Coordinates of C-alpha atoms in Angstrom, one line a residue:
M1 CA 12.6 13.5 -26.9
T2 CA 15.0 13.1 -24.0
S3 CA 13.4 12.2 -20.5
T4 CA 13.8 13.3 -17.0
Q5 CA 16.8 15.3 -15.4
I6 CA 19.2 13.6 -13.0
S7 CA 20.4 14.5 -9.5
S8 CA 23.4 13.1 -7.6
T9 CA 23.4 10.4 -5.4
S10 CA 26.5 11.2 -3.4
T11 CA 25.2 12.4 -0.1
D12 CA 23.4 11.5 3.0
I13 CA 23.3 7.6 2.6
P14 CA 23.8 6.5 6.3
T15 CA 26.4 4.1 7.6
A16 CA 25.5 0.4 7.8
R17 CA 24.5 -1.1 11.1
D18 CA 22.6 -3.9 12.4
Y19 CA 18.8 -3.8 13.5
L20 CA 16.9 -6.2 15.7
M21 CA 13.6 -7.3 15.7
F22 CA 10.8 -6.5 18.2
V23 CA 9.2 -9.5 20.1
D24 CA 7.4 -9.4 23.4
G25 CA 8.7 -6.1 24.2
E26 CA 12.2 -6.9 23.6
W27 CA 14.8 -6.2 20.7
T28 CA 16.2 -9.6 19.7
E29 CA 18.2 -11.6 16.9
S30 CA 16.8 -14.5 15.2
V31 CA 16.9 -17.9 16.9
S32 CA 19.2 -19.2 14.0
G33 CA 21.5 -16.2 14.4
Q34 CA 21.3 -15.7 10.6
W35 CA 21.2 -12.1 9.2
T36 CA 19.8 -10.7 6.0
T37 CA 21.8 -7.8 4.3
I38 CA 19.6 -4.8 3.4
T39 CA 20.8 -2.5 0.5
T40 CA 19.7 0.8 -0.7
P41 CA 18.4 1.3 -4.1
A42 CA 19.9 4.8 -4.4
I43 CA 23.5 3.1 -4.8
R44 CA 23.6 -0.1 -6.3
E45 CA 24.5 -3.0 -4.0
H46 CA 25.3 -0.5 -1.2
V47 CA 24.7 -2.1 2.1
I48 CA 22.8 -0.1 4.7
A49 CA 21.8 -2.6 7.2
R50 CA 21.7 -6.2 8.4
T51 CA 18.3 -7.5 9.8
P52 CA 17.7 -10.8 11.6
A53 CA 16.5 -13.8 9.3
A54 CA 13.2 -14.9 11.1
D55 CA 12.2 -18.5 10.7
Q56 CA 9.4 -20.8 11.9
R57 CA 10.7 -20.6 15.6
D58 CA 10.9 -16.7 15.7
V59 CA 7.3 -16.6 14.4
D60 CA 6.3 -18.9 17.0
L61 CA 7.8 -17.0 19.7
A62 CA 6.1 -13.7 18.4
V63 CA 2.8 -15.2 18.0
R64 CA 3.0 -16.8 21.6
A65 CA 3.6 -13.1 22.8
A66 CA 1.0 -11.9 21.1
R67 CA -1.4 -14.5 22.5
Q68 CA -0.3 -14.0 25.8
A69 CA -0.8 -10.2 25.6
F70 CA -4.4 -10.5 24.2
P71 CA -6.6 -11.0 27.1
S72 CA -5.1 -7.9 28.9
W73 CA -5.0 -5.8 25.8
R74 CA -8.9 -6.7 24.6
S75 CA -10.1 -5.9 28.2
H76 CA -8.8 -2.3 28.1
H77 CA -11.5 0.3 28.0
F78 CA -11.6 1.7 24.4
T79 CA -10.8 5.1 25.7
A80 CA -7.6 3.7 27.0
R81 CA -6.5 2.1 23.7
A82 CA -7.7 5.4 22.0
R83 CA -5.2 7.3 24.3
I84 CA -2.4 4.9 23.5
L85 CA -2.9 5.2 19.7
G86 CA -3.1 9.0 19.9
R87 CA 0.2 9.3 22.0
I88 CA 1.7 7.1 19.2
A89 CA 0.5 9.5 16.5
D90 CA 2.1 12.3 18.3
A91 CA 5.3 10.5 18.7
I92 CA 5.4 9.6 15.0
E93 CA 4.8 13.3 14.3
E94 CA 7.9 14.3 16.7
R95 CA 10.2 11.8 14.7
A96 CA 8.6 12.3 11.2
E97 CA 11.7 13.5 9.7
E98 CA 13.8 10.6 11.0
L99 CA 11.0 8.2 9.7
A100 CA 11.0 9.9 6.2
R101 CA 14.7 9.9 5.8
L102 CA 14.8 6.2 6.6
T103 CA 12.0 5.3 4.2
A104 CA 13.7 7.2 1.5
V105 CA 17.0 5.3 1.8
D106 CA 15.3 2.0 2.4
T107 CA 12.7 2.1 -0.3
G108 CA 14.2 4.5 -2.8
N109 CA 11.0 6.7 -2.6
A110 CA 11.9 10.5 -2.9
L111 CA 12.0 12.3 0.4
R112 CA 9.9 15.5 -0.6
T113 CA 7.3 13.8 -2.9
Q114 CA 6.7 10.4 -1.2
A115 CA 8.6 9.6 2.1
R116 CA 7.5 12.7 4.0
P117 CA 3.7 12.4 2.7
E118 CA 3.8 8.8 3.8
V119 CA 4.7 9.5 7.3
T120 CA 2.0 12.2 7.4
T121 CA -0.4 9.6 6.4
L122 CA 0.7 7.0 8.9
A123 CA 0.2 9.5 11.9
N124 CA -3.0 10.7 10.6
L125 CA -4.2 6.8 10.5
F126 CA -3.0 6.2 14.0
R127 CA -5.0 9.4 15.1
F128 CA -8.0 8.4 13.1
F129 CA -8.3 5.0 14.4
A130 CA -7.9 6.2 17.9
G131 CA -10.9 8.6 17.3
V132 CA -13.2 5.7 16.0
S133 CA -12.4 3.2 18.5
G134 CA -15.6 4.0 20.3
E135 CA -17.6 2.8 17.2
I136 CA -16.8 -0.9 17.8
K137 CA -20.3 -1.5 19.3
G138 CA -23.1 -4.0 18.8
T139 CA -26.8 -3.6 18.6
V140 CA -29.8 -4.4 20.9
L141 CA -33.0 -6.0 19.2
P142 CA -36.5 -5.0 20.7
A143 CA -37.5 -8.5 21.2
G144 CA -40.2 -8.2 24.0
D145 CA -40.1 -7.3 27.6
D146 CA -39.0 -11.0 28.5
Q147 CA -36.1 -10.9 26.2
L148 CA -32.7 -9.2 26.1
Q149 CA -31.0 -9.6 22.7
Y150 CA -27.8 -7.8 21.8
T151 CA -24.6 -8.3 19.9
R152 CA -21.1 -7.7 20.8
Q153 CA -18.3 -6.7 18.4
E154 CA -15.3 -8.6 19.7
P155 CA -11.5 -8.7 18.4
L156 CA -10.5 -11.8 16.5
G157 CA -7.2 -12.2 18.7
V158 CA -3.9 -12.3 17.0
I159 CA -3.5 -10.6 13.7
G160 CA -0.7 -11.4 11.1
C161 CA 0.2 -8.6 9.0
I162 CA 2.4 -9.0 5.9
L163 CA 3.6 -5.5 4.5
P164 CA 4.9 -4.5 1.0
W165 CA 8.0 -2.8 0.3
N166 CA 6.6 0.1 -1.8
S167 CA 4.8 2.1 0.8
P168 CA 5.7 0.0 4.1
L169 CA 4.6 2.8 6.6
M170 CA 1.3 3.7 4.9
I171 CA 0.3 0.0 4.7
A172 CA 1.4 -0.5 8.2
G173 CA -0.9 2.4 9.2
F174 CA -3.9 0.5 7.1
K175 CA -3.4 -2.3 9.3
I176 CA -1.7 -1.9 13.0
P177 CA -3.8 0.9 14.4
A178 CA -7.0 -0.5 13.1
A179 CA -6.0 -4.1 14.6
L180 CA -5.0 -2.5 17.9
A181 CA -8.1 -0.1 18.2
A182 CA -10.3 -3.3 17.9
G183 CA -8.4 -4.9 20.8
N184 CA -6.4 -7.4 18.8
T185 CA -2.7 -8.0 19.3
V186 CA -0.3 -8.0 16.2
V187 CA 2.4 -9.8 14.5
V188 CA 3.9 -7.8 11.6
K189 CA 6.3 -9.4 9.1
A190 CA 8.2 -6.5 7.4
A191 CA 8.9 -6.6 3.9
D192 CA 12.5 -8.1 3.4
A193 CA 13.4 -5.6 0.7
A194 CA 12.6 -2.5 2.9
P195 CA 12.3 -3.3 6.6
L196 CA 13.9 -0.6 8.3
S197 CA 11.2 2.1 8.7
V198 CA 8.8 -0.4 10.1
L199 CA 11.5 -1.4 12.8
L200 CA 11.6 2.3 13.6
L201 CA 7.8 2.5 13.8
A202 CA 8.0 -0.4 16.2
E203 CA 10.6 1.4 18.3
I204 CA 8.1 4.4 18.5
C205 CA 5.1 2.3 19.6
A206 CA 7.1 0.2 22.0
E207 CA 7.2 3.2 24.4
F208 CA 3.5 3.2 24.7
L209 CA 2.2 -0.4 24.2
P210 CA 2.4 -3.3 26.7
A211 CA 4.8 -6.1 25.8
G212 CA 3.7 -8.5 23.4
V213 CA 0.9 -6.4 21.9
L214 CA 2.9 -5.4 18.8
N215 CA 5.8 -7.8 17.5
V216 CA 7.6 -7.0 14.2
L217 CA 9.7 -9.6 12.6
T218 CA 12.2 -9.5 9.8
G219 CA 13.1 -12.1 7.1
T220 CA 11.9 -13.5 3.9
G221 CA 8.3 -13.8 2.6
A222 CA 8.8 -17.5 1.8
V223 CA 10.3 -18.4 5.2
A224 CA 8.9 -16.0 7.9
G225 CA 5.9 -14.8 5.9
G226 CA 4.9 -18.5 5.1
A227 CA 5.3 -19.3 8.8
L228 CA 3.1 -16.7 9.8
V229 CA 0.4 -17.5 7.3
Q230 CA 0.4 -21.3 8.6
H231 CA 0.7 -20.8 12.3
P232 CA -2.5 -21.9 14.0
G233 CA -2.1 -19.3 16.7
V234 CA -2.8 -16.5 14.0
D235 CA -6.6 -15.8 13.7
K236 CA -6.3 -13.5 10.8
L237 CA -3.8 -12.6 8.0
S238 CA -3.9 -9.1 6.6
F239 CA -1.8 -9.2 3.3
T240 CA -0.8 -6.5 1.0
G241 CA 1.3 -7.5 -1.9
S242 CA 1.1 -9.2 -5.5
T243 CA -1.8 -11.3 -6.6
E244 CA 0.3 -14.2 -7.2
V245 CA 1.3 -14.4 -3.5
G246 CA -2.2 -13.3 -2.3
R247 CA -3.6 -16.5 -3.8
R248 CA -1.3 -18.5 -1.8
V249 CA -1.9 -16.8 1.4
A250 CA -5.6 -17.3 0.6
R251 CA -5.2 -20.8 0.0
E252 CA -3.1 -21.6 3.0
A253 CA -5.0 -19.3 5.5
G254 CA -8.4 -20.7 4.2
G255 CA -7.0 -24.5 4.8
R256 CA -7.4 -23.7 8.5
L257 CA -10.3 -21.5 8.1
A258 CA -8.6 -18.2 9.4
H259 CA -9.8 -14.8 8.4
V260 CA -8.1 -13.1 5.7
S261 CA -7.9 -9.8 3.9
L262 CA -6.0 -9.2 0.9
E263 CA -5.0 -6.0 -1.0
L264 CA -3.6 -7.1 -4.1
G265 CA -2.4 -5.6 -7.7
G266 CA -3.9 -3.5 -10.3
K267 CA -3.9 -2.5 -13.8
N268 CA -5.8 0.7 -13.5
P269 CA -7.6 2.7 -16.2
S270 CA -7.5 6.5 -16.6
I271 CA -10.2 7.6 -18.8
V272 CA -10.1 10.9 -20.4
F273 CA -13.2 12.4 -22.0
P274 CA -12.9 15.0 -24.9
D275 CA -14.5 17.9 -22.7
V276 CA -11.6 18.3 -20.3
D277 CA -9.7 21.5 -20.0
I278 CA -6.1 20.6 -20.7
D279 CA -4.8 23.1 -18.2
S280 CA -2.3 22.9 -15.5
T281 CA -4.6 21.8 -12.8
F282 CA -5.7 18.6 -15.0
V283 CA -2.1 17.8 -15.9
E284 CA -1.1 18.0 -12.5
Q285 CA -3.7 15.6 -11.3
L286 CA -3.3 13.2 -14.1
L287 CA 0.4 13.1 -13.4
L288 CA -0.4 12.2 -9.8
S289 CA -2.6 9.3 -10.8
T290 CA 0.0 7.8 -12.6
R291 CA 2.1 7.4 -9.5
V292 CA 5.4 8.1 -11.2
H293 CA 6.6 9.9 -8.2
R294 CA 6.7 6.7 -6.6
Q295 CA 8.4 5.2 -9.5
G296 CA 5.2 3.6 -10.5
Q297 CA 5.5 1.0 -7.7
S298 CA 2.0 1.4 -6.6
C299 CA -1.0 -0.8 -6.9
T300 CA -3.3 2.1 -7.7
A301 CA -1.0 3.6 -10.6
G302 CA -3.3 4.6 -13.5
T303 CA -1.1 3.1 -16.1
R304 CA -3.6 2.5 -18.8
L305 CA -4.2 5.7 -20.2
F306 CA -7.6 5.6 -22.3
L307 CA -7.3 9.1 -24.0
H308 CA -10.3 10.2 -26.4
K309 CA -9.1 10.6 -30.0
D310 CA -10.2 14.1 -29.9
V311 CA -7.9 15.2 -27.2
Y312 CA -5.1 12.4 -27.5
D313 CA -2.4 14.3 -29.0
D314 CA -3.0 17.3 -26.9
V315 CA -3.3 15.4 -23.5
L316 CA -0.2 13.1 -24.4
D317 CA 1.8 16.3 -25.4
Q318 CA 1.1 18.0 -22.0
L319 CA 1.6 14.8 -19.9
V320 CA 4.9 14.0 -21.7
S321 CA 6.1 17.6 -21.2
A322 CA 5.2 17.3 -17.4
L323 CA 6.9 14.0 -17.1
G324 CA 10.1 15.1 -18.8
A325 CA 10.6 18.0 -16.4
L326 CA 10.7 15.8 -13.4
R327 CA 14.1 15.2 -11.7
V328 CA 15.2 11.6 -11.1
G329 CA 18.0 10.9 -8.6
N330 CA 19.0 10.4 -5.0
P331 CA 15.9 10.1 -2.9
L332 CA 17.3 12.0 0.1
E333 CA 17.8 15.2 -2.1
E334 CA 15.2 17.9 -1.7
Q335 CA 15.1 18.6 -5.5
T336 CA 14.5 14.8 -6.5
D337 CA 10.8 14.2 -7.7
I338 CA 11.6 10.4 -8.7
G339 CA 13.5 8.3 -6.6
A340 CA 14.9 4.7 -7.3
I341 CA 13.4 1.4 -8.0
V342 CA 13.6 -0.7 -4.8
N343 CA 16.1 -3.3 -5.8
K344 CA 17.8 -5.1 -8.6
H345 CA 15.2 -7.8 -9.1
Q346 CA 12.4 -5.2 -9.4
F347 CA 14.6 -3.2 -11.7
N348 CA 15.3 -6.1 -14.0
S349 CA 11.6 -7.0 -14.1
V350 CA 10.6 -3.4 -15.1
S351 CA 13.5 -3.2 -17.5
S352 CA 12.3 -6.3 -19.4
F353 CA 8.8 -4.9 -19.8
L354 CA 10.4 -1.7 -21.0
E355 CA 12.6 -3.2 -23.6
E356 CA 9.7 -5.1 -25.1
G357 CA 7.8 -1.8 -25.4
L358 CA 10.5 0.0 -26.7
S359 CA 11.2 -2.8 -29.5
T360 CA 7.5 -3.3 -30.6
P361 CA 7.4 -1.7 -34.1
S362 CA 3.5 -1.0 -33.9
V363 CA 3.8 1.3 -30.8
S364 CA 5.4 4.9 -30.7
V365 CA 7.5 6.0 -27.9
A366 CA 6.3 9.3 -26.6
L367 CA 8.7 9.3 -23.9
D368 CA 11.9 7.4 -23.2
G369 CA 13.0 7.0 -19.4
S370 CA 15.1 3.8 -19.9
P371 CA 18.2 3.9 -17.9
G372 CA 20.6 4.2 -20.8
R373 CA 18.8 7.3 -21.6
L374 CA 19.1 8.8 -18.3
G375 CA 22.9 8.2 -18.1
N376 CA 22.8 7.4 -14.4
E377 CA 24.1 4.1 -13.3
E378 CA 24.9 4.8 -9.7
G379 CA 21.5 3.5 -8.3
Y380 CA 18.5 1.5 -10.0
Y381 CA 17.3 4.8 -11.5
M382 CA 14.5 4.9 -14.4
G383 CA 12.5 7.8 -15.9
P384 CA 9.0 7.6 -16.8
T385 CA 8.3 6.0 -20.2
V386 CA 5.1 6.4 -22.2
L387 CA 4.0 4.2 -25.1
S388 CA 1.7 5.6 -27.6
G389 CA -0.9 4.0 -29.8
A390 CA -1.2 0.6 -28.3
D391 CA -4.4 -1.3 -27.8
N392 CA -5.8 -3.1 -24.8
S393 CA -4.9 -6.7 -25.7
W394 CA -1.1 -5.8 -25.7
R395 CA 0.8 -7.6 -22.9
L396 CA 1.9 -4.4 -21.3
S397 CA -1.7 -3.0 -21.3
R398 CA -2.8 -6.0 -19.3
E399 CA 0.1 -7.0 -16.8
E400 CA 1.1 -5.1 -13.7
I401 CA 4.3 -3.6 -14.5
F402 CA 5.0 -1.9 -11.2
G403 CA 7.3 0.6 -12.8
P404 CA 6.9 4.0 -14.5
V405 CA 5.6 2.6 -17.7
L406 CA 2.5 4.1 -19.1
V407 CA 0.4 2.9 -22.3
A408 CA -1.7 5.4 -24.0
I409 CA -4.7 3.9 -25.9
P410 CA -7.1 6.0 -28.0
W411 CA -10.8 5.6 -28.0
S412 CA -14.0 7.3 -29.4
E413 CA -17.2 5.6 -27.9
Q414 CA -17.9 5.6 -24.3
D415 CA -19.3 2.1 -24.3
E416 CA -16.1 1.0 -25.9
V417 CA -13.7 2.5 -23.5
I418 CA -15.8 1.2 -20.4
D419 CA -15.5 -2.3 -21.9
M420 CA -11.9 -1.8 -22.3
A421 CA -11.2 -0.6 -18.6
N422 CA -13.4 -3.6 -17.4
D423 CA -11.4 -6.0 -19.7
S424 CA -9.0 -6.9 -16.9
H425 CA -8.7 -9.7 -14.2
Y426 CA -7.8 -6.6 -11.9
G427 CA -10.3 -4.2 -10.3
L428 CA -8.5 -1.9 -7.9
S429 CA -8.8 1.6 -8.8
A430 CA -9.8 3.8 -11.7
Y431 CA -9.9 7.5 -12.8
V432 CA -12.3 9.4 -14.7
W433 CA -11.6 12.8 -16.2
T434 CA -14.7 15.0 -17.5
K435 CA -16.5 18.2 -16.7
D436 CA -19.9 16.3 -17.2
L437 CA -21.1 15.2 -13.9
D438 CA -23.6 12.9 -15.3
R439 CA -21.2 11.1 -17.4
A440 CA -18.5 11.0 -14.7
L441 CA -21.1 9.2 -12.3
T442 CA -22.4 7.0 -15.1
T443 CA -18.8 6.0 -16.0
A444 CA -17.8 5.3 -12.2
H445 CA -21.0 3.2 -11.6
R446 CA -20.1 1.0 -14.5
L447 CA -16.4 0.5 -13.8
E448 CA -15.7 -2.9 -12.1
T449 CA -13.2 -1.4 -9.6
G450 CA -13.2 -1.0 -5.7
W451 CA -12.1 2.7 -5.8
V452 CA -13.0 5.5 -8.7
Q453 CA -11.6 9.0 -8.6
V454 CA -13.2 11.6 -10.7
N455 CA -11.0 14.6 -11.9
Q456 CA -8.3 14.0 -9.2
G457 CA -5.4 11.7 -8.9
G458 CA -4.2 11.5 -5.2
G459 CA -3.7 8.8 -3.0
Q460 CA -6.0 7.1 -0.4
M461 CA -7.6 9.4 2.0
V462 CA -7.8 8.5 5.9
G463 CA -11.3 7.3 6.6
Q464 CA -12.4 6.1 3.1
S465 CA -13.2 2.5 2.5
Y466 CA -10.3 0.9 0.4
G467 CA -10.1 -2.5 -1.3
G468 CA -10.3 -4.0 -4.7
Y469 CA -12.7 -6.0 -7.0
K470 CA -11.9 -9.4 -9.0
S471 CA -8.2 -10.3 -8.4
S472 CA -7.3 -7.1 -6.8
G473 CA -8.3 -8.4 -3.3
I474 CA -10.6 -9.2 -0.8
G475 CA -11.8 -7.0 2.2
R476 CA -11.6 -3.3 2.9
E477 CA -9.3 -1.4 5.2
V478 CA -8.7 2.4 6.3
S479 CA -12.4 3.1 7.1
A480 CA -14.2 2.8 10.4
E481 CA -16.5 0.1 8.8
G482 CA -13.4 -1.7 7.4
M483 CA -12.0 -1.9 10.9
I484 CA -15.1 -3.3 12.3
A485 CA -15.8 -5.9 9.5
G486 CA -12.0 -6.7 9.3
F487 CA -10.7 -6.9 12.7
T488 CA -13.8 -8.0 14.9
Q489 CA -16.5 -10.7 14.9
T490 CA -20.1 -10.7 16.1
K491 CA -21.4 -12.5 19.1
Q492 CA -25.1 -12.6 19.5
I493 CA -26.3 -12.9 23.3
N494 CA -30.0 -13.8 24.0
V495 CA -31.1 -13.7 27.8
R496 CA -34.5 -14.5 29.0
L497 CA -35.5 -12.0 31.7
N498 CA -37.7 -12.6 34.8
T499 CA -40.7 -10.3 34.2
R500 CA -42.5 -10.8 37.5

């Protein structure tokens, strides 16, 4: 069966220009004067920008600026910080299309299906954390008339945020407004593969924040990211990325007893029970859970499709049909459903998994979205591929591909499928599909994941607790509780009172 339609990549790619970093309220080059070339995945090796290549000296300048700005920012009344975050949210909405188009060309994520919704989420996150900033409060212990015993939730200090390239604005929204609402100052290391939309966010924030409160660096993870992790002036590292890199961040930050939160990879199960109605709503939600609209470049993608044998063929046929109708192409075109893989390195990585799957004799190919079948070599384009009849021990069923490759696995007994779903070192998200509420909740409670969705496949919701089990991470973000736990520390104060 042929896969996915193609749209042109000939329009709307911006002219290349230089971008600067944002440090201590100023736009600046790197100390070294070195630059990194940024390309768009929409057209292979097409340069759209240069950004400064930060090193340890630039990181030190940014951390010093954040440290200097911290005492004043932490002393703001929470309502003052809330007003600023709210004004930033308004400004994001005013420049939403500009942010979305830059995100699309920078990451390859399609404008209509991914980039615009991501900007909406970003604005909503700033507004949410503005609204809950007054919840950062302590408790009073009833300790008798001669004692006042109470706690304060105080900011940690300087937060180092290391962002990924797949959804840079959304993940920035998980971290930056929460840290700022809690009274911290922030140094961000934008992803070297997709830094441009985060620099535009810094431009928006700069209008409202005092100098040094938010600093944004560009450069490689090995150099700039490594220096940020190791810097003694950074009180916490908030990292989103691969499990492999997350382990290094944890080791290095832990060596100096810095706080750390990690949102890492996933190989997420999607369990379909035999009582589902295989209608358009179900197929639409199942499609969303696969994250193919983001080229599968999502840590929450439901890429292990556990389909009950009684509905296996019907579900697979409907899903393949829906996937095959999607358009792959220029992320800036309105009709595009699926954009481009972020860069050559990631494209080659996904292609190697794809070649292994397509060449395995024991596995059937329900849908072939390989680049050769698409017939479009202008950019790093790849359609969805569905591999059928695999088992849970296969490498492609166990490793995070981070591309639009799905593996369908049949099952017959509930205990069996839960065991298979849990047989992974990952534990980020899962999806359960059934009309039986008891079965849904029983399954959800037994799954070893930090996030379970039942009969829906959308993304993270503002205000929910979000984080992983096992090798999928440490800590929680997005919620008010996550903000307090992740970006403040508790001080206990005991006072002996004069009771005369």
